[in-house]
mmCIF file of C-alpha atoms in Angstrom:
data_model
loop_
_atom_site.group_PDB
_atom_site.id
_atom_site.type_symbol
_atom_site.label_atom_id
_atom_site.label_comp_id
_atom_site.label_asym_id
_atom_site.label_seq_id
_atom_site.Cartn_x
_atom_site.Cartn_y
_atom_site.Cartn_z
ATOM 1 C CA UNK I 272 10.796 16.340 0.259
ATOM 2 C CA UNK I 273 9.453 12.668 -0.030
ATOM 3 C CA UNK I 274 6.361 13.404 1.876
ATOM 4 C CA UNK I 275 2.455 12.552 0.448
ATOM 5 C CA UNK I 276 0.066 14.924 2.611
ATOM 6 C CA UNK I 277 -3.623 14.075 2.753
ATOM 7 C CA UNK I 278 -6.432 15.948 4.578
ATOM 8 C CA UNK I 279 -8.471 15.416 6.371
ATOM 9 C CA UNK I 280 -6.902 13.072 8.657
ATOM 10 C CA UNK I 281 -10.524 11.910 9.727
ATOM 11 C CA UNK I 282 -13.914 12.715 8.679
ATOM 12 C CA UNK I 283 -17.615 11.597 9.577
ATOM 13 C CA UNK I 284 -19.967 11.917 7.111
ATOM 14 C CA UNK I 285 -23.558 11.470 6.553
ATOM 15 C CA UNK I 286 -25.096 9.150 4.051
ATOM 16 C CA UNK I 287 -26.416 12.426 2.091
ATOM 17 C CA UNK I 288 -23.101 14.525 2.575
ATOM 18 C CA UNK I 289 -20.838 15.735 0.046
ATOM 19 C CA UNK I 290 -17.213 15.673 1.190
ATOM 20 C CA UNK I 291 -13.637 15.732 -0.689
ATOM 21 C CA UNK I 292 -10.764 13.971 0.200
ATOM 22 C CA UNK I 293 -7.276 15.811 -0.609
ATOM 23 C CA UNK I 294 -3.899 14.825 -1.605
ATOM 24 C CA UNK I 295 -0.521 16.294 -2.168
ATOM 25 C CA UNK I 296 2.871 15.207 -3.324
ATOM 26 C CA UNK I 297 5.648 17.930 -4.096
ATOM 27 C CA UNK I 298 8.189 15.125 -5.397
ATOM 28 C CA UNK I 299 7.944 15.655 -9.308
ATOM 29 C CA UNK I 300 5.873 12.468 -9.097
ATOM 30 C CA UNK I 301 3.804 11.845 -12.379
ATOM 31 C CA UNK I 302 1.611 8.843 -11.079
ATOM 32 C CA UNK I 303 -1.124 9.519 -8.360
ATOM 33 C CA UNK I 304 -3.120 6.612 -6.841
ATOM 34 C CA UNK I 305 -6.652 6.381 -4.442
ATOM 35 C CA UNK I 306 -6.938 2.666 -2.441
ATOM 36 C CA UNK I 307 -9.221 2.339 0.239
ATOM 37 C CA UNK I 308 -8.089 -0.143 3.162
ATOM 38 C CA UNK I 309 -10.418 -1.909 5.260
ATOM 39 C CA UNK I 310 -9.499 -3.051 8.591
ATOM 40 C CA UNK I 311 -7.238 -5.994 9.056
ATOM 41 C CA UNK I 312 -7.124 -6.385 4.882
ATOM 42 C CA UNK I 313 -4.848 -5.030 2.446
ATOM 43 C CA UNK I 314 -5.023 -1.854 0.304
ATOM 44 C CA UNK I 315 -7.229 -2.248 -2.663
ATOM 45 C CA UNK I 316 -6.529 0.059 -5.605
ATOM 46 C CA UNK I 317 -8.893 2.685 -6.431
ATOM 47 C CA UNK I 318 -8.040 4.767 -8.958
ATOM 48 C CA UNK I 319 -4.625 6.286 -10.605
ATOM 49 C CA UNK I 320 -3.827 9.032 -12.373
ATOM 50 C CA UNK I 321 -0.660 9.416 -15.015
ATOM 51 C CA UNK I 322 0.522 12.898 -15.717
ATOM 52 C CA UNK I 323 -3.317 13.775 -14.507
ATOM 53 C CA UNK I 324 -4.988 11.502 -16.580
ATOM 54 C CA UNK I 325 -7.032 8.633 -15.435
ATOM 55 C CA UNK I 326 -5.478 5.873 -16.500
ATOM 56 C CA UNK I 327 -7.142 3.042 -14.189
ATOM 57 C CA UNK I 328 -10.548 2.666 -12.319
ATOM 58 C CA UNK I 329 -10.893 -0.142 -10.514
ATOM 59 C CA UNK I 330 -14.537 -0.879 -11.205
ATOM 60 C CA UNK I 331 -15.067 1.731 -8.682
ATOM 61 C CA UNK I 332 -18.746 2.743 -7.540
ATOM 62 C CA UNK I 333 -19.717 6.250 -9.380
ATOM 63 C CA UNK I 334 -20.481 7.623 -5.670
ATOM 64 C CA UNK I 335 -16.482 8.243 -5.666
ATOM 65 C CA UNK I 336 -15.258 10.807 -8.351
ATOM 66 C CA UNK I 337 -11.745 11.364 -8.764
ATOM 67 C CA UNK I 338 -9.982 14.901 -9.750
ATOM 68 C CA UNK I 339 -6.546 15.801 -10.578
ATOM 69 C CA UNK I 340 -6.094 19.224 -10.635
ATOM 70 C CA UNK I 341 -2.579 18.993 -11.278
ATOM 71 C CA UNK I 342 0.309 17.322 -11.245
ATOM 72 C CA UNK I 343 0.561 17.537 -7.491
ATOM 73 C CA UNK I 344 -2.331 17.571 -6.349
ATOM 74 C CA UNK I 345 -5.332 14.890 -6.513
ATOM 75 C CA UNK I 346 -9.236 14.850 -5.078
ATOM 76 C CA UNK I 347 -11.491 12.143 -4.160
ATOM 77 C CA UNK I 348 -15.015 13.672 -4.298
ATOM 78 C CA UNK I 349 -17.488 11.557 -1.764
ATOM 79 C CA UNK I 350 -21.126 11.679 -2.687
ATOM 80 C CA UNK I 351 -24.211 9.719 -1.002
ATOM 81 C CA UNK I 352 -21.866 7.084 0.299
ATOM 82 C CA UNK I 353 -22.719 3.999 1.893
ATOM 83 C CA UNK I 354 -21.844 2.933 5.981
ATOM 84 C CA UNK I 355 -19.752 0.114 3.742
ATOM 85 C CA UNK I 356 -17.586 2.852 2.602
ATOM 86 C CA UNK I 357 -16.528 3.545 5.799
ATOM 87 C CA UNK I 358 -12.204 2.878 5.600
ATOM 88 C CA UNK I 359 -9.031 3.948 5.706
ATOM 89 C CA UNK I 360 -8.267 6.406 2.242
ATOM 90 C CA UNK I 361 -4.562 5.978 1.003
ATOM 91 C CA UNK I 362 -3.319 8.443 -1.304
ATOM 92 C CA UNK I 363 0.300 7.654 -2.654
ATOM 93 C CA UNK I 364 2.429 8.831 -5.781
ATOM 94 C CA UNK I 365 5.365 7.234 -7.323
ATOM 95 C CA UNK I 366 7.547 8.503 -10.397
ATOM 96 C CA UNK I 367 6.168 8.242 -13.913
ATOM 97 C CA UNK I 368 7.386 4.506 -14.939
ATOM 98 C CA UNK I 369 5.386 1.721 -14.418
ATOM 99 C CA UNK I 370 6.009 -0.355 -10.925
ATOM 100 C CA UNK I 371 8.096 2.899 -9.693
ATOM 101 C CA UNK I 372 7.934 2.403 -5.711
ATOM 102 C CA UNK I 373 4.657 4.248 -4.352
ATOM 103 C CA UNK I 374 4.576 6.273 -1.512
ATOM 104 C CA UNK I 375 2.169 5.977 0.624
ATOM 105 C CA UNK I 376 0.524 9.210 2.455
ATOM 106 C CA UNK I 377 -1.268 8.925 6.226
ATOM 107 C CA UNK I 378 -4.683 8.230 4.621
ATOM 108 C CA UNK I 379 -7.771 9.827 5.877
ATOM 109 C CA UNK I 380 -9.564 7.469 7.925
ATOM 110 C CA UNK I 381 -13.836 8.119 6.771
ATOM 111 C CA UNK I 382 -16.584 7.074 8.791
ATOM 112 C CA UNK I 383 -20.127 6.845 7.123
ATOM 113 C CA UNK I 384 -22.926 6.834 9.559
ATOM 114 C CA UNK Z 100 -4.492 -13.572 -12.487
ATOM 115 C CA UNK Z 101 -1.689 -12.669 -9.897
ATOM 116 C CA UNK Z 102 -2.378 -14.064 -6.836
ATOM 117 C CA UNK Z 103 -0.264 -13.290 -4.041
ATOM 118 C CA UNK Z 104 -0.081 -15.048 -0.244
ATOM 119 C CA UNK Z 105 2.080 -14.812 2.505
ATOM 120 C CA UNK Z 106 2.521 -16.611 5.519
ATOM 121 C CA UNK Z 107 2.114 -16.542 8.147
ATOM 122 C CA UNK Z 108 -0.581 -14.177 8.599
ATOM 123 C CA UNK Z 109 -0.204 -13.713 12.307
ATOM 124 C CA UNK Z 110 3.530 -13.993 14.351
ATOM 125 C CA UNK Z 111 4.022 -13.696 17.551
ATOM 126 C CA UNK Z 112 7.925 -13.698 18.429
ATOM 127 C CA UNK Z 113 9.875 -13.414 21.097
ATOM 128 C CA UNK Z 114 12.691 -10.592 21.612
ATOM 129 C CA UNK Z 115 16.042 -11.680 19.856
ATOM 130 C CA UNK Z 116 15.031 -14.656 17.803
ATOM 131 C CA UNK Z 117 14.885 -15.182 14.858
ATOM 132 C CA UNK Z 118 11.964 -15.527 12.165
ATOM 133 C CA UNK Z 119 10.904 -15.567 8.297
ATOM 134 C CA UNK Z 120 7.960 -14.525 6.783
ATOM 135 C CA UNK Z 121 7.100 -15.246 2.932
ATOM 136 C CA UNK Z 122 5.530 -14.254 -0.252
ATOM 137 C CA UNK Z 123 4.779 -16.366 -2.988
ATOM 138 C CA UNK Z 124 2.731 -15.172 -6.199
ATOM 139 C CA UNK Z 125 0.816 -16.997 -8.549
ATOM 140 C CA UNK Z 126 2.561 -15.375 -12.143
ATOM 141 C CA UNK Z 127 5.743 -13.698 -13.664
ATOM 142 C CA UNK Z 128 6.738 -10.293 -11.751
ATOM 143 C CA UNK Z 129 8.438 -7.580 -13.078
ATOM 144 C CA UNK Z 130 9.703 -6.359 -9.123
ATOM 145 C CA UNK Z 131 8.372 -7.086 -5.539
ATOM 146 C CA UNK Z 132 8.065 -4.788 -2.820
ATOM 147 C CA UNK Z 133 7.858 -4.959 0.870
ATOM 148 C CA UNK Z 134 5.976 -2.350 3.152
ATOM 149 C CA UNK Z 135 5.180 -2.010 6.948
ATOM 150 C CA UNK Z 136 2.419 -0.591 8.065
ATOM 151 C CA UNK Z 137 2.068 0.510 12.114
ATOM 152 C CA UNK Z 138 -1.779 0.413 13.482
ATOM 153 C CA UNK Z 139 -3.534 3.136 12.450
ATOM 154 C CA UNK Z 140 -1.000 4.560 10.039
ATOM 155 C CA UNK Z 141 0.022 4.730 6.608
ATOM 156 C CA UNK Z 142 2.538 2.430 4.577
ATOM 157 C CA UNK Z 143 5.853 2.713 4.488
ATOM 158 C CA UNK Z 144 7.982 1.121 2.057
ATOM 159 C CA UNK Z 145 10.826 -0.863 2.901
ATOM 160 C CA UNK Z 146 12.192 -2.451 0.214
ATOM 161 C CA UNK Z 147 12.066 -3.128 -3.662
ATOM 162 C CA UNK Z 148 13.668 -5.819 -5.311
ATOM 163 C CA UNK Z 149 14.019 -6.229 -9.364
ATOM 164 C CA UNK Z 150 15.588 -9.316 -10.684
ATOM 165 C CA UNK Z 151 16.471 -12.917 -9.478
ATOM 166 C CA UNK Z 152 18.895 -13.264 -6.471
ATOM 167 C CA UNK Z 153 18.214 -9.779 -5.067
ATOM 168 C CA UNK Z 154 19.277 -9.205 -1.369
ATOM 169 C CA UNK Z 155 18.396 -6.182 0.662
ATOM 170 C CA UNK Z 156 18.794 -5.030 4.129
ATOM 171 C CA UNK Z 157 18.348 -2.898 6.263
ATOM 172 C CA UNK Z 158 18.945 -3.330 9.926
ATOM 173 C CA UNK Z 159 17.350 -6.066 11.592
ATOM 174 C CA UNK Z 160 15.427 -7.342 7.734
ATOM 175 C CA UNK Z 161 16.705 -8.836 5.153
ATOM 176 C CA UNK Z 162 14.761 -9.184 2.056
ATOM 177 C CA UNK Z 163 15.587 -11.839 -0.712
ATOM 178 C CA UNK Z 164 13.796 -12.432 -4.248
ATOM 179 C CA UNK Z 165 13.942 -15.779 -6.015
ATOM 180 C CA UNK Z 166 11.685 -15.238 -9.395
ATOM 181 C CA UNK Z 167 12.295 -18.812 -10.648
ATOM 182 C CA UNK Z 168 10.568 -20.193 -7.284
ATOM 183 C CA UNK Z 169 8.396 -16.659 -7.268
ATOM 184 C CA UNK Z 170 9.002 -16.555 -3.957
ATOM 185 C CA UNK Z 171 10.111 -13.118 -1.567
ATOM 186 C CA UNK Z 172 11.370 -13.756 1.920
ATOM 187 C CA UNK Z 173 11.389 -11.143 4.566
ATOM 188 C CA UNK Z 174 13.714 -12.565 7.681
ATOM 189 C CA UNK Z 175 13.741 -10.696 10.832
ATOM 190 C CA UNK Z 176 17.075 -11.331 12.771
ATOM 191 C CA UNK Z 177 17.066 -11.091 16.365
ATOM 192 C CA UNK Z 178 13.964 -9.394 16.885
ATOM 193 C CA UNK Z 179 12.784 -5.961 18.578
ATOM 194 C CA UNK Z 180 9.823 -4.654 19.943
ATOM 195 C CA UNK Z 181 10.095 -1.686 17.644
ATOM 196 C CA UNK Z 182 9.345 -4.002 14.851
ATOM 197 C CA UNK Z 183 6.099 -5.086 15.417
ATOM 198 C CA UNK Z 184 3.580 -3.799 12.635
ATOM 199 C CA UNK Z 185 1.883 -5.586 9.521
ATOM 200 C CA UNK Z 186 4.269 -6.248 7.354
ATOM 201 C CA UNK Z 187 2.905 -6.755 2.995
ATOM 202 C CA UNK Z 188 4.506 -7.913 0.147
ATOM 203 C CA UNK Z 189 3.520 -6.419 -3.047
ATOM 204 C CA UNK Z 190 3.975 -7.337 -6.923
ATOM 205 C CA UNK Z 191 3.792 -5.742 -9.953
ATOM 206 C CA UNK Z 192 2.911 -8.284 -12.630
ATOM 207 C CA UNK Z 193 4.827 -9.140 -15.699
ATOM 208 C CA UNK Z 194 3.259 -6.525 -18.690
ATOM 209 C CA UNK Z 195 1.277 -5.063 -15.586
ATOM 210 C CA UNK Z 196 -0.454 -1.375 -16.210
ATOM 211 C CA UNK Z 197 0.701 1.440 -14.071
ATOM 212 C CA UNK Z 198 -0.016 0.519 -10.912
ATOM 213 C CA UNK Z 199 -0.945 -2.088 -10.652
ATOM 214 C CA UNK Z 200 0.305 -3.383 -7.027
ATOM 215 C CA UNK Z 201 -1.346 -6.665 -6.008
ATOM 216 C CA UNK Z 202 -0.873 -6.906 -2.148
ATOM 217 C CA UNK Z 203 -0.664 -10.278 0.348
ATOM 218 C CA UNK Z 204 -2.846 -10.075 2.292
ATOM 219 C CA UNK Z 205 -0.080 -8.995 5.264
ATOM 220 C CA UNK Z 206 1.609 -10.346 8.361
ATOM 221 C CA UNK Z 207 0.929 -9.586 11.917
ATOM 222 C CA UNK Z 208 4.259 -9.423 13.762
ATOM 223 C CA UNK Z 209 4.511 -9.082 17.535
ATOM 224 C CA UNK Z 210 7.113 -9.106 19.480
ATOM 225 C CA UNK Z 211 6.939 -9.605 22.626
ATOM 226 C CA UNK Z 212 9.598 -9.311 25.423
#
């Protein structure tokens, strides 16, 4: 199985909404990573996780909030965000060395109104 | 800093000829990657390549890595309409934390008939 799984695929979301984002990886994979993609840009790293520790934020605002429950799964709690925020979400994995090849999951794509 | 740009940004081919597309970055790289990404959907990774001289391909790409020159190629041989996507290069820099992929900022391919 070499398959990332996020959900939702899309959500709408008010600016006063809680919401989670969801991630899942079944590939032994000790690394978990958040980027958020704008339109017609590249991905922009987020956050990642190694053997469910944070072990990078990106200078992220404190509106996201990440969770790793476990190794195979991994959250991206959405509070109060801003119509800015509104992107593509990328969750991918990779093995536990560093510059293992990520993969990539479908990415929830999150509008803010 | 790593800085990494490719170019073109935008190609528009015609079916069966022939085109390159490249990546330069700015610092030392430990490996380079190259993904495609279809509108709308998630990465997918293509290829990986770890030291000087490396040559991959698969099908209609061929990817080639010269570290001295830090410069990736990605050349498209006799082109398909089935390849038209956004194609990024990716690096991992030299000493980089976990993670740490710095993207191009990706090329438009289309392909037209």
């Amino acid at each position: 199985d070499t398959e990332v799984t996020q959900t939702p695929k899309h959500l709408v979301m008010g600016m006063t909404n809680k919401k989670s984002l969801k991630c899942e990886q079944h590939m032994g994979h000790r690394a978990m990573y958040w980027y958020k993609q704008k339109a017609k840009k590249p991905p922009e790293l987020m956050f990642v996780y190694s053997y469910e520790k944070l072990s990078i934020n990106e200078s992220v605002p404190s509106r996201f909030s990440p969770e790793c429950p476990n190794s195979s799964l991994l959250n991206l709690h959405l509070h109060a965000l801003q119509p800015e925020d509104s992107a593509l979400y990328l969750c991918a994995s990779s093995q536990d060395r560093v510059g293992d090849t990520q993969y990539f999951g479908p990415g929830t794509r999150l509008t803010v109104l | 800093e790593l800085k990494v740009e490719q170019n073109p940004l935008f190609l528009s081919m015609q079916e069966g000829k022939n085109y390159t597309i490249y990546c330069n970055y700015s610092t030392t790289s430990d490996r380079l990657y190259w993904y495609r990404q279809d509108p709308g959907k998630s990465l997918e990774s293509l290829f990986v390549l770890l030291s000087n001289g490396a040559v991959k391909q698969e099908g209609r790409l061929m990817a080639s890595l010269d570290t001295k020159a830090r410069l990736s190629t990605l050349h498209i041989t006799a082109a398909v309409h089935d390849l038209s996507a956004t194609y990024f290069c990716a690096v991992v820099p030299s000493g980089g934390s976990q993670g740490n992929l710095i993207f191009g900022k990706g090329t438009k391919l289309s392909v037209k008939p």
